[in-house]
Amino acid sequence: DSGVTQTPKHLITATGQRVTLRCSPRSGDLSVYWYQQSLDQGLQFLIQYYNGEERAKGNILERFSAQQFPDLHSELNLSSLELGDSALYFCASSETGGLNYGYTFGSGTRLTVV
Amino acid sequence: DQQVKQNSPSLSVQEGRISILNCDYTNSMFDYFLWYKKYPAEGPTFLISISSIKDKNEDGRFTVFLNKSAKHLSLHIVPSQPGDSAVYFCAAIRNTGNQFYFGTGTSLTVIP
């Protein structure tokens, strides 16, 4: 157990629908990062929150949004889902910016869009 | 634009031998490089890192080498053990950056 909790572990939904993925960071970590791993792809950075504020954006689609709540848990909202959104979505956390000591990752949410 | 590349999707090695996983990058501004290990149904876990001011970092059986002129890093595992079988991702970040850039991973199989 890495200390980063992601729910649900698996999600199957239809195209056009909206889903919410949840992440609880490791105790004491203020930064939350969302990554997407599609088939045969590396982990693609989506977005980072630090202590409730958006800190950085990566390759996140406009149909996707995220937020970090006062208790530091984060939610990633995916809407108007398409087949290509099927992927593993990882959340990671770090105490600050996570440089040479890396992040702590959760075990991911596998999203299947049918 | 894939700034970090792992060109070998898979690697098989006999137990006890050396495993060498390779990674290339394009951005000369990266300051830190990391290797992550991922087992099925788990998230990636941090393995070892190296600063761009160094050319080698060692931690037990794991050694990372950095060749800045070639924009290349490698992870050596000696001796390889069956429990090392996993997907290995290399990643890079700038000192002023917020995100890691990950490679696509190399699946290592250590054959007993």
Short mmCIF file of C-alpha atoms in Angstrom, two decimals:
data_model
loop_
_atom_site.label_atom_id
_atom_site.label_comp_id
_atom_site.label_asym_id
_atom_site.label_seq_id
_atom_site.Cartn_x
_atom_site.Cartn_y
_atom_site.Cartn_z
CA ASP A 1 0.00 0.00 0.00
CA SER A 2 1.61 3.20 -1.22
CA GLY A 3 -0.63 5.44 0.87
CA VAL A 4 -2.26 6.97 -2.22
CA THR A 5 -5.81 5.67 -2.60
CA GLN A 6 -7.69 5.71 -5.87
CA THR A 7 -11.30 4.74 -6.35
CA PRO A 8 -12.82 3.02 -8.13
CA LYS A 9 -10.29 0.48 -9.34
CA HIS A 10 -12.30 -0.37 -12.42
CA LEU A 11 -14.96 1.56 -14.29
CA ILE A 12 -16.90 0.59 -17.39
CA THR A 13 -19.11 3.18 -18.99
CA ALA A 14 -20.67 4.08 -22.32
CA THR A 15 -19.60 6.74 -24.78
CA GLY A 16 -21.00 10.15 -24.04
CA GLN A 17 -21.19 9.55 -20.32
CA ARG A 18 -19.43 11.35 -17.48
CA VAL A 19 -17.38 9.76 -14.72
CA THR A 20 -15.51 10.95 -11.65
CA LEU A 21 -12.29 9.40 -10.45
CA ARG A 22 -11.22 9.99 -6.89
CA CYS A 23 -7.80 10.20 -5.28
CA SER A 24 -6.73 10.54 -1.66
CA PRO A 25 -3.08 11.54 -1.39
CA ARG A 26 -0.57 10.13 1.04
CA SER A 27 -0.83 11.70 4.47
CA GLY A 28 1.11 14.96 4.56
CA ASP A 29 1.39 15.33 0.80
CA LEU A 30 0.05 18.59 -0.57
CA SER A 31 0.52 17.98 -4.28
CA VAL A 32 -1.67 15.73 -6.38
CA TYR A 33 -0.91 14.81 -9.97
CA TRP A 34 -3.08 13.03 -12.50
CA TYR A 35 -1.57 10.91 -15.27
CA GLN A 36 -3.14 8.94 -18.09
CA GLN A 37 -1.64 5.76 -19.46
CA SER A 38 -3.15 4.59 -22.72
CA LEU A 39 -2.27 1.33 -24.41
CA ASP A 40 1.40 1.28 -25.44
CA GLN A 41 1.86 4.80 -24.16
CA GLY A 42 3.93 6.17 -21.36
CA LEU A 43 2.31 8.04 -18.55
CA GLN A 44 1.01 11.35 -19.86
CA PHE A 45 0.76 14.19 -17.40
CA LEU A 46 -2.71 15.71 -17.16
CA ILE A 47 -2.78 18.18 -14.29
CA GLN A 48 -1.29 19.05 -10.91
CA TYR A 49 -2.89 20.59 -7.85
CA TYR A 50 -1.02 21.93 -4.88
CA ASN A 51 -2.87 22.64 -1.65
CA GLY A 52 -6.15 23.21 -3.46
CA GLU A 53 -4.82 25.33 -6.30
CA GLU A 54 -4.14 24.29 -9.86
CA ARG A 55 -0.36 24.36 -10.32
CA ALA A 56 0.30 22.96 -13.77
CA LYS A 57 -1.56 21.63 -16.78
CA GLY A 58 -0.36 19.08 -19.23
CA ASN A 59 -2.13 17.29 -22.05
CA ILE A 60 -5.55 17.50 -20.48
CA LEU A 61 -8.54 17.67 -22.78
CA GLU A 62 -11.18 20.35 -22.32
CA ARG A 63 -13.69 17.58 -21.63
CA PHE A 64 -11.65 16.71 -18.53
CA SER A 65 -11.46 18.75 -15.36
CA ALA A 66 -10.10 18.27 -11.89
CA GLN A 67 -10.18 19.82 -8.48
CA GLN A 68 -8.56 19.42 -5.11
CA PHE A 69 -10.68 19.82 -2.02
CA PRO A 70 -9.79 21.34 1.38
CA ASP A 71 -9.11 17.87 2.77
CA LEU A 72 -6.62 17.51 -0.12
CA HIS A 73 -8.39 14.70 -1.89
CA SER A 74 -8.76 15.24 -5.62
CA GLU A 75 -11.29 14.32 -8.25
CA LEU A 76 -10.80 13.98 -11.98
CA ASN A 77 -13.96 14.47 -13.99
CA LEU A 78 -14.16 13.05 -17.48
CA SER A 79 -17.16 14.00 -19.60
CA SER A 80 -18.52 13.25 -23.06
CA LEU A 81 -16.48 10.11 -22.95
CA GLU A 82 -15.07 8.64 -26.14
CA LEU A 83 -13.68 5.20 -26.86
CA GLY A 84 -10.18 6.69 -26.93
CA ASP A 85 -10.49 7.78 -23.33
CA SER A 86 -10.17 4.16 -22.25
CA ALA A 87 -6.96 4.09 -20.24
CA LEU A 88 -5.40 3.69 -16.85
CA TYR A 89 -5.62 6.87 -14.84
CA PHE A 90 -3.06 7.27 -12.11
CA CYS A 91 -2.99 9.72 -9.30
CA ALA A 92 0.27 10.53 -7.56
CA SER A 93 1.14 12.71 -4.62
CA SER A 94 4.20 14.40 -3.24
CA GLU A 95 5.04 16.62 -0.33
CA THR A 96 6.05 19.51 -2.52
CA GLY A 97 7.12 19.48 -6.12
CA GLY A 98 8.44 15.94 -6.40
CA LEU A 99 11.77 16.22 -8.13
CA ASN A 100 14.66 13.90 -7.50
CA TYR A 101 12.75 11.75 -5.05
CA GLY A 102 9.77 11.25 -7.30
CA TYR A 103 6.12 10.82 -6.60
CA THR A 104 4.09 8.18 -4.82
CA PHE A 105 1.57 6.66 -7.16
CA GLY A 106 -1.76 5.07 -6.46
CA SER A 107 -2.68 1.78 -8.08
CA GLY A 108 -4.78 3.48 -10.73
CA THR A 109 -8.31 3.41 -12.07
CA ARG A 110 -8.88 1.41 -15.22
CA LEU A 111 -11.51 3.14 -17.32
CA THR A 112 -13.14 1.26 -20.15
CA VAL A 113 -15.45 3.18 -22.46
CA VAL A 114 -17.71 0.97 -24.56
CA ASP B 1 6.07 14.99 -28.72
CA GLN B 2 7.76 12.17 -26.83
CA GLN B 3 10.64 13.78 -24.97
CA VAL B 4 11.62 10.58 -23.22
CA LYS B 5 11.85 7.36 -25.19
CA GLN B 6 12.33 3.75 -24.34
CA ASN B 7 12.83 1.95 -27.62
CA SER B 8 12.80 -1.58 -26.27
CA PRO B 9 9.30 -2.65 -25.24
CA SER B 10 10.55 -5.86 -23.69
CA LEU B 11 13.68 -7.58 -22.40
CA SER B 12 14.32 -11.14 -21.17
CA VAL B 13 17.29 -12.00 -19.01
CA GLN B 14 18.44 -15.12 -17.18
CA GLU B 15 18.45 -15.00 -13.42
CA GLY B 16 21.83 -13.90 -12.09
CA ARG B 17 22.82 -12.06 -15.25
CA ILE B 18 22.83 -8.33 -15.85
CA SER B 19 19.74 -6.49 -17.07
CA ILE B 20 20.33 -3.26 -18.96
CA LEU B 21 17.39 -1.01 -19.66
CA ASN B 22 17.90 1.99 -21.89
CA CYS B 23 16.28 5.38 -22.17
CA ASP B 24 16.87 8.34 -24.49
CA TYR B 25 15.69 11.89 -24.13
CA THR B 26 15.56 14.93 -26.33
CA ASN B 27 15.39 17.86 -23.92
CA SER B 28 18.85 18.94 -22.75
CA MET B 29 17.24 21.05 -20.02
CA PHE B 30 16.19 18.06 -17.89
CA ASP B 31 17.76 18.20 -14.43
CA TYR B 32 16.69 14.92 -12.87
CA PHE B 33 16.11 11.47 -14.23
CA LEU B 34 14.29 8.70 -12.44
CA TRP B 35 13.43 5.08 -12.91
CA TYR B 36 10.12 3.67 -11.78
CA LYS B 37 9.13 0.04 -11.50
CA LYS B 38 5.59 -1.15 -12.05
CA TYR B 39 4.02 -4.49 -11.22
CA PRO B 40 0.65 -5.46 -12.73
CA ALA B 41 -2.34 -3.94 -10.95
CA GLU B 42 -0.11 -1.57 -9.01
CA GLY B 43 1.03 1.99 -9.53
CA PRO B 44 4.63 2.78 -10.48
CA THR B 45 7.05 2.90 -7.57
CA PHE B 46 10.16 5.02 -7.42
CA LEU B 47 13.35 3.01 -7.86
CA ILE B 48 16.36 5.25 -8.32
CA SER B 49 17.21 8.71 -9.56
CA ILE B 50 20.17 10.66 -10.86
CA SER B 51 20.91 14.33 -11.07
CA SER B 52 22.12 15.77 -14.35
CA ILE B 53 25.36 16.81 -12.66
CA LYS B 54 26.29 13.19 -12.04
CA ASP B 55 27.03 10.34 -14.41
CA LYS B 56 26.37 7.44 -12.08
CA ASN B 57 24.24 6.59 -9.08
CA GLU B 58 24.21 3.25 -7.34
CA ASP B 59 21.77 1.70 -4.91
CA GLY B 60 22.37 -1.92 -4.11
CA ARG B 61 21.81 -4.02 -7.22
CA PHE B 62 20.61 -1.00 -9.18
CA THR B 63 22.89 1.46 -10.96
CA VAL B 64 21.81 4.28 -13.22
CA PHE B 65 24.24 5.75 -15.73
CA LEU B 66 23.77 9.10 -17.42
CA ASN B 67 25.50 10.16 -20.64
CA LYS B 68 24.50 13.77 -21.14
CA SER B 69 26.31 14.23 -24.42
CA ALA B 70 24.37 11.33 -25.89
CA LYS B 71 21.17 12.23 -24.01
CA HIS B 72 21.02 8.65 -22.86
CA LEU B 73 20.55 6.91 -19.54
CA SER B 74 20.54 3.29 -18.60
CA LEU B 75 19.54 1.19 -15.62
CA HIS B 76 21.69 -1.79 -14.76
CA ILE B 77 20.39 -4.52 -12.48
CA VAL B 78 23.02 -6.93 -11.22
CA PRO B 79 22.36 -9.72 -10.47
CA SER B 80 18.86 -9.93 -11.92
CA GLN B 81 16.27 -11.78 -9.86
CA PRO B 82 12.85 -13.17 -10.84
CA GLY B 83 11.23 -10.59 -8.55
CA ASP B 84 12.68 -7.87 -10.77
CA SER B 85 10.24 -8.89 -13.50
CA ALA B 86 8.15 -5.78 -14.03
CA VAL B 87 7.69 -2.82 -16.35
CA TYR B 88 10.35 -0.15 -15.92
CA PHE B 89 9.67 3.46 -16.81
CA CYS B 90 12.27 6.16 -17.07
CA ALA B 91 11.21 9.72 -16.38
CA ALA B 92 12.76 13.16 -16.53
CA ILE B 93 11.99 16.55 -15.07
CA ARG B 94 13.36 20.06 -15.15
CA ASN B 95 14.33 21.72 -11.91
CA THR B 96 11.77 24.43 -12.60
CA GLY B 97 9.15 22.09 -13.94
CA ASN B 98 6.01 20.57 -12.51
CA GLN B 99 5.68 17.40 -14.48
CA PHE B 100 7.67 14.31 -15.13
CA TYR B 101 8.00 13.14 -18.71
CA PHE B 102 7.76 9.39 -18.87
CA GLY B 103 8.95 6.89 -21.40
CA THR B 104 6.65 4.15 -22.67
CA GLY B 105 8.20 1.50 -20.48
CA THR B 106 10.24 -1.67 -20.91
CA SER B 107 8.83 -4.96 -19.70
CA LEU B 108 11.61 -6.96 -18.05
CA THR B 109 11.28 -10.71 -17.59
CA VAL B 110 13.88 -12.46 -15.49
CA ILE B 111 13.88 -16.17 -16.26
CA PRO B 112 14.67 -18.46 -13.32
#
